[in-house]
Each structure stands twice: as C-alpha cells, then as structure tokens.
C-alpha cells in the first residue's frame, strides 16, 4: 500500500513535515479547526479535513476526530509534530490500534520519559548523571526535609510537566509553602496531575540538549548538541548549534550519555535529551523530549541531516541513512522563534490579520513559517508565527547574518517579537555568548524587552489579547492591494 501521511498539527511544523513528504513522494493530509480554515498549512497539503471548533480540546487534542480524519482520508501514517498530542502515549497507542503507523517513538518510551520522576529513576539505573533531587512525587513535608538536607535554593517541578509549567524556584525555606501551592495548582491545571518533586537548583547553568536518532534495529546516532540557554520564564527563545561552550571532548561525553538515556527506554525515532551544564563542565540529565523539537533546524543546518525525513523513513521501517562517521559539524546556526507578541507590552499576545509579510533573503537564511500575507493569527493557539534560522562559517558570521536578516524582516498588521530580537543581537553578553538559563529574565527586568518588566503578566497579556482581537474585528480595514480571490485560489493550487 502506498503510504499517505496525516499531520495532527498546524502551522509551520505541519508545513515542514509536508515538505519532507513531497521530497519522498508521499501524499499529505492536513487537519484544521474552524480558526485555521484559511491557514497556510491547509493549502499546503494534498487534502484537508475539518476537526471542529477552535478550542484545542475539540480539534487538535481530539484523538477521536483526528483518527476519523485519518480513516476518511486513507492515511497510513500520522505525524504529531510538536505540542498538542506529540508526547501523548495514549494517542500513539490509539494510532497503532487503528492500524495507523505513529511517526514517533513507542508509547512505552513516551510514558517512561513523560514522567519526570520515572525518567530520573531510569537515568540513574542507566548511569546517566542527574541533578541531585527526588525520584518520586513529594508531599509538603517531604519537600521541607529535602530543602534542609540539600540546602537552598531548590527547584520545584511538576512530575508530568514541561515547558516551564508547574515550576517554581525556592530560595529559602520560608518561601516553600507558597511555592508548593502554586506549583501543584499549575501542574493540575496544565497536566491534570498535581504531583511535584524537587531538585537542587544548579545556579548559573546552561541548557544544552543533544539530538539523537534511533532506527528500529537499535542503531542510534547522537547528532551534536544545541545551546538553548536563552529562555524567557523557562521557555526557549533563541537556540544555537553548536553550543559555544562545548568542545569535541565534552560533545562526545554528552552524546554517549544521551544515547544511553534513549536506550534505557527502548527509544526509536528522533528525540532530544536535555542537560544542564554547570560552570565546571559537569552536565546533568534534565528530561527527554520524545518528539521532533522546535529548534531542529539549527541541527539540520550544521550537521547536514534532514531530521523530519529521517523520522518518517524510520516509521516506514527503514534503517538510518547515516552513521556517526558519515556526518560532521559545519559552521554555526542560530534560530529565533518569531511570535505574534508585543515586546513593548510585556510580550502580550497580538492576534489579528497580517497585512503584509516580507521575509529576509540572502546567503545562509532559512525560514520555517506557517503564515503569509493575509493570514489571520488566532488567539486560540501558541502565537509562534515561525522560525528565522541563519547559518554561517562560525558564530560571528552567523550573528552578523542574523542582525542583517532581522533588519530586513517586516510584518505589518500585528505586533511581533522582532524588535526584541533586534535589540538582543547587539547585547554585549549575547555577542560574547556569556549567558545562562536565567540571563534573559535578568536582562528583561533591566529593560532589554523594551517594556516594563512584570513578574506575573499572564492575566494582563490575556486581557490585552482579547481587547486586541475585539478591536481588530471592530475596526478591520479592507484588504488593500490584494490579489483577487480567484488568483489566491490559483496560487494555492499551484503550491500543491
């Protein structure tokens, strides 16, 4: 049977996977919510099927509706992208039970790495260095005992969490009770599981992750590392490959540890093992992302490997197309995540219509985007528009190209994070690659973002976004200078 692939996702990651399928001669299927009916990823696929209303639980998080779309389209493979159901073992199992190949790791590997406490136990057994901490969910009393024994500061983390949700830094014992209440409440809200545990805070650490790829025959390769320390509230903002502080010897050690971590859970497919790297060159297992990462393009640019294509080939039962000896790093790549956010208003969401989009071009510039001129950015989902990736012979040239590309990048109609990145590329610490995971939050507090810093702006941001959407609907101007609907249709058909 000829394979056909459905992407259970939206935006730029869906388009990225569709591109890999086109090169492989595999027909593609998009799914969409009502908010995404006119989206670029829908036009990019060979077929498209409606899931339901905008809320994710009624569309992109509905296993039943996604599998129904797969059945109606005749899709034989489902790729989850990232976010939504990408690390949901139940969804992976449901695909298999429906006779559809899940493009990703086995459900057992997703389960094992999905629990932070379970993954810690597995890593300790496999000899992978882990941050000193607890290997099980903790009560309030347990956490007080751990804090007194390990010493402060400590970090509370949701057992089922990720992306910085359910995470709280505790500098002293007097802060522990309130931090516990907030962490458990957030963990319950985001993951449906209030369990938290604690780790010793590795102060001044960098976030360095290793890309691994395993085929079904147990053959695995570590494809270098990425520097992901520039984070806002534990969310990555800029990524680089390679890390400016990792030499060949350390790269080999981290690669070996990452492969051991993946083997410990019987991993197959592409995945990322994340580490904390302290000032003394010691590294500790943080977590494993059992999916394709947002920042995978920087690895592709430096190592010359098409990770999306490799992931699909492995799902089809093929062997890895390369070995460790076949690949070597070339140059330096940097990625900026471009969001529909206003950095001058504490990064408040900025939904609405993109009246005009002009992407920079030239040597060493790549775009993975999910929008175009005329696209409407809904408030219902993550506000990332896409990624700007640059590649140079070394970090200095990559930074220079990034600055040039940012100066050419233009989005009219909504606010974006581009002004923030333009300020970032001239920051002395960024230029010197002198940062850790807390650096960006400290710089934002000092004014790098362009607006006044606020410790908790979630409600402010949401209110601003709702107001912006209301104003956009009320005062929406006619689309000037647009092609006709017939030309739009013809252009979309040609893109297929």
Short mmCIF file of C-alpha atoms in Angstrom, two decimals:
data_model
loop_
_atom_site.label_atom_id
_atom_site.label_comp_id
_atom_site.label_asym_id
_atom_site.label_seq_id
_atom_site.Cartn_x
_atom_site.Cartn_y
_atom_site.Cartn_z
CA UNK A 1 0.00 0.00 0.00
CA UNK A 2 1.32 3.44 -0.92
CA UNK A 3 1.94 5.49 2.24
CA UNK A 4 -0.07 8.64 2.93
CA UNK A 5 0.76 10.87 5.89
CA UNK A 6 -1.54 12.98 8.07
CA UNK A 7 -0.04 15.66 10.30
CA UNK A 8 -2.01 16.01 13.52
CA UNK A 9 -0.88 19.59 13.98
CA UNK A 10 -0.94 23.04 12.44
CA UNK A 11 1.23 25.96 11.34
CA UNK A 12 4.89 25.84 10.44
CA UNK A 13 5.61 22.35 11.79
CA UNK A 14 2.86 20.85 9.62
CA UNK A 15 4.33 22.58 6.57
CA UNK A 16 7.84 21.42 7.50
CA UNK A 17 6.67 17.80 7.54
CA UNK A 18 4.67 18.22 4.33
CA UNK A 19 7.84 19.43 2.59
CA UNK A 20 9.71 16.31 3.66
CA UNK A 21 6.82 14.19 2.36
CA UNK A 22 6.89 15.92 -1.01
CA UNK A 23 10.55 15.07 -1.43
CA UNK A 24 9.74 11.46 -0.56
CA UNK A 25 6.74 11.29 -2.90
CA UNK A 26 4.28 10.74 -0.02
CA UNK A 27 0.77 12.29 -0.32
CA UNK A 28 -0.18 14.54 2.61
CA UNK A 29 -3.26 15.24 4.70
CA UNK A 30 -3.87 18.34 6.82
CA UNK A 31 -6.38 18.73 9.61
CA UNK A 32 -7.72 22.05 10.83
CA UNK A 33 -10.06 23.73 13.27
CA UNK A 34 -12.53 26.39 12.25
CA UNK A 35 -9.99 29.03 13.33
CA UNK A 36 -7.49 27.61 10.82
CA UNK A 37 -9.77 27.01 7.82
CA UNK A 38 -7.85 29.53 5.69
CA UNK A 39 -4.41 28.76 7.10
CA UNK A 40 -1.31 28.16 5.02
CA UNK A 41 -0.80 24.58 6.24
CA UNK A 42 -4.26 23.68 4.95
CA UNK A 43 -3.44 24.97 1.48
CA UNK A 44 -0.05 23.26 1.51
CA UNK A 45 -1.38 19.70 1.90
CA UNK A 46 -2.86 17.49 -0.80
CA UNK A 47 -6.04 17.01 1.24
CA UNK A 48 -7.52 18.71 4.30
CA UNK A 49 -10.18 17.67 6.83
CA UNK A 50 -12.04 19.73 9.40
CA UNK A 51 -11.70 18.67 13.03
CA UNK A 52 -14.09 21.02 14.82
CA UNK A 53 -14.37 24.36 16.65
CA UNK A 54 -11.29 26.42 17.62
CA UNK A 55 -10.78 25.11 21.20
CA UNK A 56 -7.92 22.60 21.05
CA UNK A 57 -9.82 20.03 23.11
CA UNK A 58 -12.45 19.94 20.34
CA UNK A 59 -9.96 19.86 17.48
CA UNK A 60 -6.20 19.27 17.71
CA UNK A 61 -6.46 17.44 21.04
CA UNK A 62 -9.35 15.21 19.97
CA UNK A 63 -7.92 11.77 19.33
CA UNK A 64 -11.27 10.52 18.03
CA UNK A 65 -11.62 13.30 15.45
CA UNK A 66 -8.03 13.01 14.25
CA UNK A 67 -8.32 9.25 13.79
CA UNK A 68 -11.64 9.73 11.99
CA UNK A 69 -9.91 12.15 9.58
CA UNK A 70 -7.13 9.62 9.07
CA UNK A 71 -9.67 6.90 8.31
CA UNK A 72 -11.64 9.05 5.88
CA UNK A 73 -8.51 10.18 4.05
CA UNK A 74 -6.91 6.76 3.92
CA UNK A 75 -3.80 7.98 5.75
CA UNK A 76 -1.43 5.20 6.74
CA UNK A 77 0.85 7.35 8.92
CA UNK A 78 0.22 10.08 11.48
CA UNK A 79 2.92 12.56 12.46
CA UNK A 80 2.11 14.51 15.65
CA UNK A 81 4.52 17.43 15.11
CA UNK A 82 5.22 19.03 18.47
CA UNK A 83 2.83 20.24 21.14
CA UNK A 84 -0.79 19.05 21.26
CA UNK A 85 -0.64 15.21 21.19
CA UNK A 86 3.04 14.84 20.27
CA UNK A 87 4.07 13.31 23.59
CA UNK A 88 0.82 11.56 24.40
CA UNK A 89 1.38 7.81 24.77
CA UNK A 90 -2.37 7.19 24.58
CA UNK A 91 -2.55 8.86 21.18
CA UNK A 92 0.40 6.81 19.90
CA UNK A 93 -1.31 3.62 21.10
CA UNK A 94 -4.64 4.67 19.59
CA UNK A 95 -2.97 5.14 16.20
CA UNK A 96 -1.46 1.67 16.39
CA UNK A 97 -4.76 0.14 17.49
CA UNK A 98 -6.43 1.78 14.48
CA UNK A 99 -3.88 0.21 12.13
CA UNK A 100 -2.09 3.52 11.51
CA UNK A 101 1.66 3.98 11.90
CA UNK A 102 2.58 6.60 14.51
CA UNK A 103 5.60 8.62 13.34
CA UNK A 104 7.45 8.73 16.62
CA UNK A 105 8.72 6.55 19.46
CA UNK A 106 6.89 3.61 21.05
CA UNK A 107 4.22 4.51 23.63
CA UNK A 108 6.32 2.86 26.36
CA UNK A 109 9.20 5.28 25.68
CA UNK A 110 6.83 8.27 25.69
CA UNK A 111 5.39 7.09 29.00
CA UNK A 112 8.76 6.49 30.64
CA UNK A 113 10.16 9.89 29.67
CA UNK A 114 6.86 11.72 30.19
CA UNK A 115 7.11 11.31 33.95
CA UNK A 116 9.98 13.37 35.31
CA UNK A 117 10.27 11.14 38.38
CA UNK A 118 10.15 7.89 36.41
CA UNK A 119 12.70 9.17 33.90
CA UNK A 120 15.03 10.16 36.76
CA UNK A 121 14.85 6.61 38.14
CA UNK A 122 15.59 5.17 34.69
CA UNK A 123 18.52 7.50 34.13
CA UNK A 124 20.07 6.71 37.49
CA UNK A 125 19.82 3.00 36.69
CA UNK A 126 21.43 3.61 33.28
CA UNK A 127 24.34 5.53 34.78
CA UNK A 128 23.32 8.87 33.26
CA UNK A 129 24.22 11.81 35.56
CA UNK A 130 21.15 13.51 37.01
CA UNK A 131 20.67 16.66 39.04
CA UNK A 132 20.64 15.83 42.78
CA UNK A 133 17.00 15.56 43.73
CA UNK A 134 13.99 13.38 44.42
CA UNK A 135 12.98 10.36 42.34
CA UNK A 136 9.29 10.42 43.32
CA UNK A 137 6.42 12.81 43.88
CA UNK A 138 6.66 14.68 47.16
CA UNK A 139 4.43 15.89 49.95
CA UNK A 140 4.88 19.27 51.56
CA UNK A 141 6.72 17.61 54.45
CA UNK A 142 8.99 15.71 52.04
CA UNK A 143 9.98 18.94 50.35
CA UNK A 144 10.82 20.65 53.64
CA UNK A 145 13.04 17.71 54.55
CA UNK A 146 14.75 17.75 51.15
CA UNK A 147 15.37 21.50 51.32
CA UNK A 148 17.01 21.23 54.72
CA UNK A 149 19.17 18.31 53.58
CA UNK A 150 20.18 19.58 50.12
CA UNK A 151 20.31 23.26 51.00
CA UNK A 152 18.61 26.13 49.24
CA UNK A 153 17.93 27.21 46.53
CA UNK A 154 15.86 24.28 45.23
CA UNK A 155 13.54 23.91 42.26
CA UNK A 156 10.00 22.51 42.42
CA UNK A 157 8.91 20.77 39.20
CA UNK A 158 5.70 19.13 38.02
CA UNK A 159 6.21 15.37 37.65
CA UNK A 160 4.13 15.31 34.46
CA UNK A 161 5.24 18.73 33.32
CA UNK A 162 7.32 20.52 30.76
CA UNK A 163 7.76 23.92 29.15
CA UNK A 164 8.31 25.64 32.49
CA UNK A 165 4.76 24.95 33.73
CA UNK A 166 4.42 23.86 37.35
CA UNK A 167 7.96 25.02 38.10
CA UNK A 168 8.98 27.26 40.99
CA UNK A 169 12.37 28.36 42.36
CA UNK A 170 12.55 28.37 46.17
CA UNK A 171 15.38 30.49 47.56
CA UNK A 172 14.67 29.88 51.26
CA UNK A 173 12.52 27.62 53.43
CA UNK A 174 10.10 30.43 54.18
CA UNK A 175 9.08 30.51 50.51
CA UNK A 176 8.44 26.78 50.20
CA UNK A 177 4.79 26.53 51.25
CA UNK A 178 3.53 29.23 48.89
CA UNK A 179 5.69 27.87 46.05
CA UNK A 180 4.30 24.36 46.66
CA UNK A 181 0.72 25.65 46.50
CA UNK A 182 1.35 27.48 43.22
CA UNK A 183 3.33 24.66 41.62
CA UNK A 184 0.75 21.98 42.42
CA UNK A 185 -2.12 24.21 41.30
CA UNK A 186 -0.40 24.97 37.98
CA UNK A 187 0.55 21.31 37.48
CA UNK A 188 -3.07 20.28 37.95
CA UNK A 189 -4.31 22.97 35.58
CA UNK A 190 -1.87 22.20 32.76
CA UNK A 191 -1.30 18.46 33.10
CA UNK A 192 -4.19 17.13 35.15
CA UNK A 193 -1.69 15.87 37.74
CA UNK A 194 -0.74 17.95 40.81
CA UNK A 195 2.31 15.84 41.71
CA UNK A 196 5.58 17.76 42.12
CA UNK A 197 9.10 16.89 43.19
CA UNK A 198 12.26 18.87 43.94
CA UNK A 199 15.76 19.18 42.58
CA UNK A 200 18.77 21.08 43.81
CA UNK A 201 18.94 24.28 41.74
CA UNK A 202 22.04 24.28 39.56
CA UNK A 203 22.68 28.02 39.71
CA UNK A 204 24.19 29.68 36.64
CA UNK A 205 23.73 26.57 34.48
CA UNK A 206 23.36 26.44 30.73
CA UNK A 207 20.71 24.40 28.93
CA UNK A 208 22.38 22.15 26.37
CA UNK A 209 20.50 19.40 24.55
CA UNK A 210 21.62 16.51 22.36
CA UNK A 211 19.77 15.33 19.27
CA UNK A 212 19.51 11.54 18.98
CA UNK A 213 18.09 9.37 16.20
CA UNK A 214 17.38 5.63 16.52
CA UNK A 215 16.03 3.21 13.95
CA UNK A 216 14.02 0.06 14.64
CA UNK A 217 17.16 -2.08 14.58
CA UNK A 218 18.62 -0.41 17.65
CA UNK A 219 21.12 1.64 15.69
CA UNK A 220 21.46 5.13 17.15
CA UNK A 221 23.45 8.28 16.45
CA UNK A 222 23.91 11.44 18.50
CA UNK A 223 23.69 14.36 16.06
CA UNK A 224 25.51 17.05 18.02
CA UNK A 225 24.21 19.47 20.63
CA UNK A 226 22.20 22.68 20.74
CA UNK A 227 22.59 25.67 23.05
CA UNK A 228 19.17 26.61 24.46
CA UNK A 229 20.02 28.79 27.45
CA UNK A 230 18.32 31.97 26.23
CA UNK A 231 14.92 31.42 27.80
CA UNK A 232 12.07 33.59 28.99
CA UNK A 233 10.37 32.05 32.00
CA UNK A 234 11.80 28.63 31.14
CA UNK A 235 10.58 28.92 27.53
CA UNK A 236 13.27 28.81 24.83
CA UNK A 237 13.56 31.93 22.71
CA UNK A 238 16.85 31.55 20.80
CA UNK A 239 18.74 28.34 20.01
CA UNK A 240 22.18 27.71 18.54
CA UNK A 241 24.17 24.81 17.14
CA UNK A 242 26.79 24.03 18.27
CA UNK A 243 26.94 25.30 21.84
CA UNK A 244 29.64 27.98 22.17
CA UNK A 245 30.97 26.31 25.34
CA UNK A 246 31.03 22.65 24.26
CA UNK A 247 34.27 21.29 22.82
CA UNK A 248 34.77 18.00 20.98
CA UNK A 249 35.60 16.02 24.12
CA UNK A 250 32.54 17.26 26.04
CA UNK A 251 30.36 16.74 22.95
CA UNK A 252 31.41 13.10 22.83
CA UNK A 253 30.65 12.58 26.54
CA UNK A 254 27.24 14.23 26.30
CA UNK A 255 26.45 12.25 23.15
CA UNK A 256 27.28 8.97 24.87
CA UNK A 257 25.09 9.90 27.84
CA UNK A 258 22.21 10.88 25.53
CA UNK A 259 22.41 7.58 23.65
CA UNK A 260 22.44 5.68 26.95
CA UNK A 261 19.38 7.62 28.09
CA UNK A 262 17.49 6.75 24.90
CA UNK A 263 18.48 3.09 25.00
CA UNK A 264 17.24 2.87 28.60
CA UNK A 265 13.66 3.32 27.36
CA UNK A 266 13.93 1.42 24.07
CA UNK A 267 13.79 4.58 22.01
CA UNK A 268 13.06 4.60 18.27
CA UNK A 269 12.76 7.76 16.08
CA UNK A 270 14.10 11.29 16.60
CA UNK A 271 14.30 12.64 20.13
CA UNK A 272 16.19 15.12 22.27
CA UNK A 273 17.94 14.55 25.58
CA UNK A 274 18.23 17.78 27.56
CA UNK A 275 21.02 18.51 30.04
CA UNK A 276 22.03 21.23 32.46
CA UNK A 277 25.70 22.18 32.09
CA UNK A 278 27.29 23.86 35.10
CA UNK A 279 30.19 26.31 35.20
CA UNK A 280 32.66 23.49 35.79
CA UNK A 281 31.70 21.46 32.73
CA UNK A 282 29.60 18.93 34.65
CA UNK A 283 26.34 18.00 32.99
CA UNK A 284 23.12 16.53 34.38
CA UNK A 285 20.10 14.91 32.75
CA UNK A 286 17.11 17.24 32.74
CA UNK A 287 14.49 15.49 30.58
CA UNK A 288 13.92 13.86 27.21
CA UNK A 289 11.58 15.27 24.59
CA UNK A 290 10.15 12.29 22.73
CA UNK A 291 9.38 14.18 19.52
CA UNK A 292 10.81 16.49 16.90
CA UNK A 293 11.97 19.71 18.58
CA UNK A 294 11.01 23.24 17.56
CA UNK A 295 14.72 24.00 17.20
CA UNK A 296 15.62 21.03 15.00
CA UNK A 297 16.52 23.27 12.00
CA UNK A 298 19.78 24.51 13.58
CA UNK A 299 20.97 20.90 13.84
CA UNK A 300 19.96 20.25 10.23
CA UNK A 301 21.88 23.30 9.01
CA UNK A 302 25.10 22.40 10.85
CA UNK A 303 25.08 18.61 10.55
CA UNK A 304 23.52 18.24 7.10
CA UNK A 305 20.82 15.79 8.24
CA UNK A 306 17.12 16.07 7.35
CA UNK A 307 15.61 15.06 10.68
CA UNK A 308 11.98 15.26 9.54
CA UNK A 309 12.66 12.98 6.59
CA UNK A 310 14.69 10.59 8.74
CA UNK A 311 11.83 10.36 11.22
CA UNK A 312 9.35 9.37 8.50
CA UNK A 313 11.75 6.83 6.97
CA UNK A 314 12.26 5.15 10.33
CA UNK A 315 8.49 4.92 10.83
CA UNK A 316 8.32 3.16 7.44
CA UNK A 317 10.76 0.54 8.74
CA UNK A 318 13.89 1.83 7.03
CA UNK A 319 17.35 1.94 8.56
CA UNK A 320 19.13 5.14 9.48
CA UNK A 321 20.54 6.67 6.31
CA UNK A 322 23.79 7.68 8.01
CA UNK A 323 26.19 6.60 10.73
CA UNK A 324 28.18 8.68 13.21
CA UNK A 325 31.19 8.52 10.92
CA UNK A 326 29.25 9.92 7.97
CA UNK A 327 28.47 13.31 9.50
CA UNK A 328 30.45 16.22 10.95
CA UNK A 329 29.50 19.73 12.08
CA UNK A 330 29.91 22.57 9.60
CA UNK A 331 29.73 26.17 10.75
CA UNK A 332 27.25 27.69 13.18
CA UNK A 333 23.46 28.17 13.09
CA UNK A 334 21.12 30.33 15.19
CA UNK A 335 17.32 30.24 15.38
CA UNK A 336 14.92 32.92 16.60
CA UNK A 337 11.31 31.98 17.38
CA UNK A 338 9.18 34.76 15.92
CA UNK A 339 5.98 35.27 17.90
CA UNK A 340 2.85 37.37 17.48
CA UNK A 341 3.66 39.20 20.70
CA UNK A 342 4.34 42.80 21.64
CA UNK A 343 7.69 43.06 23.49
CA UNK A 344 6.86 46.66 24.45
CA UNK A 345 3.78 45.46 26.37
CA UNK A 346 5.34 42.62 28.38
CA UNK A 347 5.05 40.29 25.37
CA UNK A 348 1.26 40.50 25.27
CA UNK A 349 -0.26 38.31 22.51
CA UNK A 350 -1.02 40.19 19.28
CA UNK A 351 -3.62 38.27 17.26
CA UNK A 352 -5.05 39.65 14.04
CA UNK A 353 -4.50 39.83 10.30
CA UNK A 354 -1.03 40.03 8.80
CA UNK A 355 -1.50 42.73 6.18
CA UNK A 356 1.96 42.25 4.72
CA UNK A 357 4.82 39.82 5.34
CA UNK A 358 8.28 40.36 3.87
CA UNK A 359 10.85 37.68 4.71
CA UNK A 360 14.61 38.35 4.51
CA UNK A 361 16.60 36.52 1.89
CA UNK A 362 20.25 36.04 1.02
CA UNK A 363 23.10 33.68 1.91
CA UNK A 364 22.61 31.47 4.95
CA UNK A 365 18.99 32.44 5.65
CA UNK A 366 16.19 29.90 6.14
CA UNK A 367 12.56 30.32 7.17
CA UNK A 368 10.20 27.75 8.65
CA UNK A 369 6.96 29.76 8.78
CA UNK A 370 3.28 28.94 8.91
CA UNK A 371 1.83 32.28 7.74
CA UNK A 372 1.79 34.57 4.72
CA UNK A 373 0.45 38.00 3.82
CA UNK A 374 -3.27 37.93 4.58
CA UNK A 375 -3.04 35.20 7.22
CA UNK A 376 -5.08 35.66 10.37
CA UNK A 377 -3.30 34.79 13.61
CA UNK A 378 -5.89 33.36 16.03
CA UNK A 379 -5.73 33.82 19.76
CA UNK A 380 -6.64 30.18 20.33
CA UNK A 381 -3.15 28.66 19.96
CA UNK A 382 0.53 29.25 20.56
CA UNK A 383 1.42 32.62 18.97
CA UNK A 384 4.57 31.43 17.15
CA UNK A 385 4.49 32.54 13.52
CA UNK A 386 7.61 30.67 12.55
CA UNK A 387 11.36 30.49 12.92
CA UNK A 388 14.17 32.50 11.41
CA UNK A 389 17.30 30.38 11.01
CA UNK A 390 20.69 31.64 9.87
CA UNK A 391 23.89 29.74 9.13
CA UNK A 392 27.45 30.99 8.89
CA UNK A 393 31.02 29.69 8.81
CA UNK A 394 31.32 30.47 12.53
CA UNK A 395 29.28 32.10 15.29
CA UNK A 396 30.50 35.57 14.44
CA UNK A 397 29.28 35.31 10.85
CA UNK A 398 26.00 33.70 11.98
CA UNK A 399 25.33 36.60 14.37
CA UNK A 400 26.15 39.10 11.63
CA UNK A 401 23.76 37.38 9.24
CA UNK A 402 21.08 37.26 11.93
CA UNK A 403 21.36 41.01 12.50
CA UNK A 404 21.13 41.64 8.76
CA UNK A 405 18.16 39.31 8.34
CA UNK A 406 16.29 40.87 11.26
CA UNK A 407 16.76 44.31 9.72
CA UNK A 408 15.03 43.07 6.54
CA UNK A 409 12.20 41.18 8.25
CA UNK A 410 8.89 43.05 8.08
CA UNK A 411 5.46 42.14 9.41
CA UNK A 412 2.64 44.69 9.07
CA UNK A 413 -0.74 44.36 10.77
CA UNK A 414 0.23 42.79 14.09
CA UNK A 415 2.98 43.19 16.66
CA UNK A 416 5.79 40.63 16.71
CA UNK A 417 8.86 39.82 18.79
CA UNK A 418 11.17 41.10 16.02
CA UNK A 419 12.03 44.40 17.81
CA UNK A 420 13.16 42.38 20.82
CA UNK A 421 15.49 40.25 18.67
CA UNK A 422 16.95 43.37 17.04
CA UNK A 423 17.90 44.62 20.49
CA UNK A 424 19.18 41.21 21.54
CA UNK A 425 21.73 40.84 18.72
CA UNK A 426 23.57 43.97 19.87
CA UNK A 427 23.70 42.98 23.54
CA UNK A 428 27.34 42.52 24.69
CA UNK A 429 26.56 39.34 26.64
CA UNK A 430 24.83 37.79 23.65
CA UNK A 431 27.71 38.71 21.36
CA UNK A 432 30.15 37.13 23.83
CA UNK A 433 27.91 34.05 24.33
CA UNK A 434 28.04 34.81 28.04
CA UNK A 435 24.67 33.69 29.38
CA UNK A 436 22.88 31.05 31.42
CA UNK A 437 19.25 29.97 31.74
CA UNK A 438 18.40 32.92 33.99
CA UNK A 439 20.22 35.54 31.92
CA UNK A 440 17.34 36.66 29.69
CA UNK A 441 14.91 37.13 32.56
CA UNK A 442 17.50 39.30 34.31
CA UNK A 443 18.10 41.34 31.15
CA UNK A 444 14.37 41.76 30.55
CA UNK A 445 13.98 43.05 34.08
CA UNK A 446 16.68 45.60 33.22
CA UNK A 447 14.80 46.73 30.11
CA UNK A 448 16.01 44.64 27.17
CA UNK A 449 12.46 43.74 26.18
CA UNK A 450 11.55 47.38 25.65
CA UNK A 451 8.65 47.46 28.13
CA UNK A 452 8.33 47.47 31.89
CA UNK A 453 9.00 44.08 33.41
CA UNK A 454 6.22 42.41 35.35
CA UNK A 455 6.61 39.24 37.44
CA UNK A 456 3.18 37.86 36.53
CA UNK A 457 1.70 39.24 33.35
CA UNK A 458 -0.40 36.26 32.21
CA UNK A 459 -3.73 37.93 33.02
CA UNK A 460 -2.58 41.27 31.64
CA UNK A 461 -1.42 39.60 28.42
CA UNK A 462 -4.66 37.67 28.03
CA UNK A 463 -6.77 40.76 28.62
CA UNK A 464 -4.69 42.69 26.10
CA UNK A 465 -5.08 39.92 23.54
CA UNK A 466 -8.84 39.74 23.97
CA UNK A 467 -9.05 43.53 23.62
CA UNK A 468 -6.82 43.46 20.54
CA UNK A 469 -8.98 40.81 18.92
CA UNK A 470 -12.12 42.78 19.69
CA UNK A 471 -10.63 45.96 18.26
CA UNK A 472 -9.40 44.11 15.18
CA UNK A 473 -12.90 42.84 14.45
CA UNK A 474 -14.46 46.23 15.10
CA UNK A 475 -12.11 48.35 13.04
CA UNK A 476 -10.88 45.82 10.46
CA UNK A 477 -9.85 47.72 7.36
CA UNK A 478 -10.45 46.35 3.87
CA UNK A 479 -7.52 44.39 2.46
CA UNK A 480 -5.86 46.90 0.16
CA UNK A 481 -3.59 45.84 -2.64
CA UNK A 482 -4.61 42.19 -2.51
CA UNK A 483 -5.00 39.84 -5.43
CA UNK A 484 -8.47 38.57 -6.23
CA UNK A 485 -9.96 35.50 -4.59
CA UNK A 486 -9.58 33.69 -7.92
CA UNK A 487 -5.87 34.49 -8.06
CA UNK A 488 -5.46 33.45 -4.43
CA UNK A 489 -7.08 30.12 -5.24
CA UNK A 490 -4.90 29.62 -8.30
CA UNK A 491 -1.75 30.42 -6.32
CA UNK A 492 -2.69 27.96 -3.59
CA UNK A 493 -3.47 25.28 -6.18
CA UNK A 494 -0.07 25.84 -7.80
CA UNK A 495 1.59 25.47 -4.42
CA UNK A 496 0.14 21.96 -4.10
#
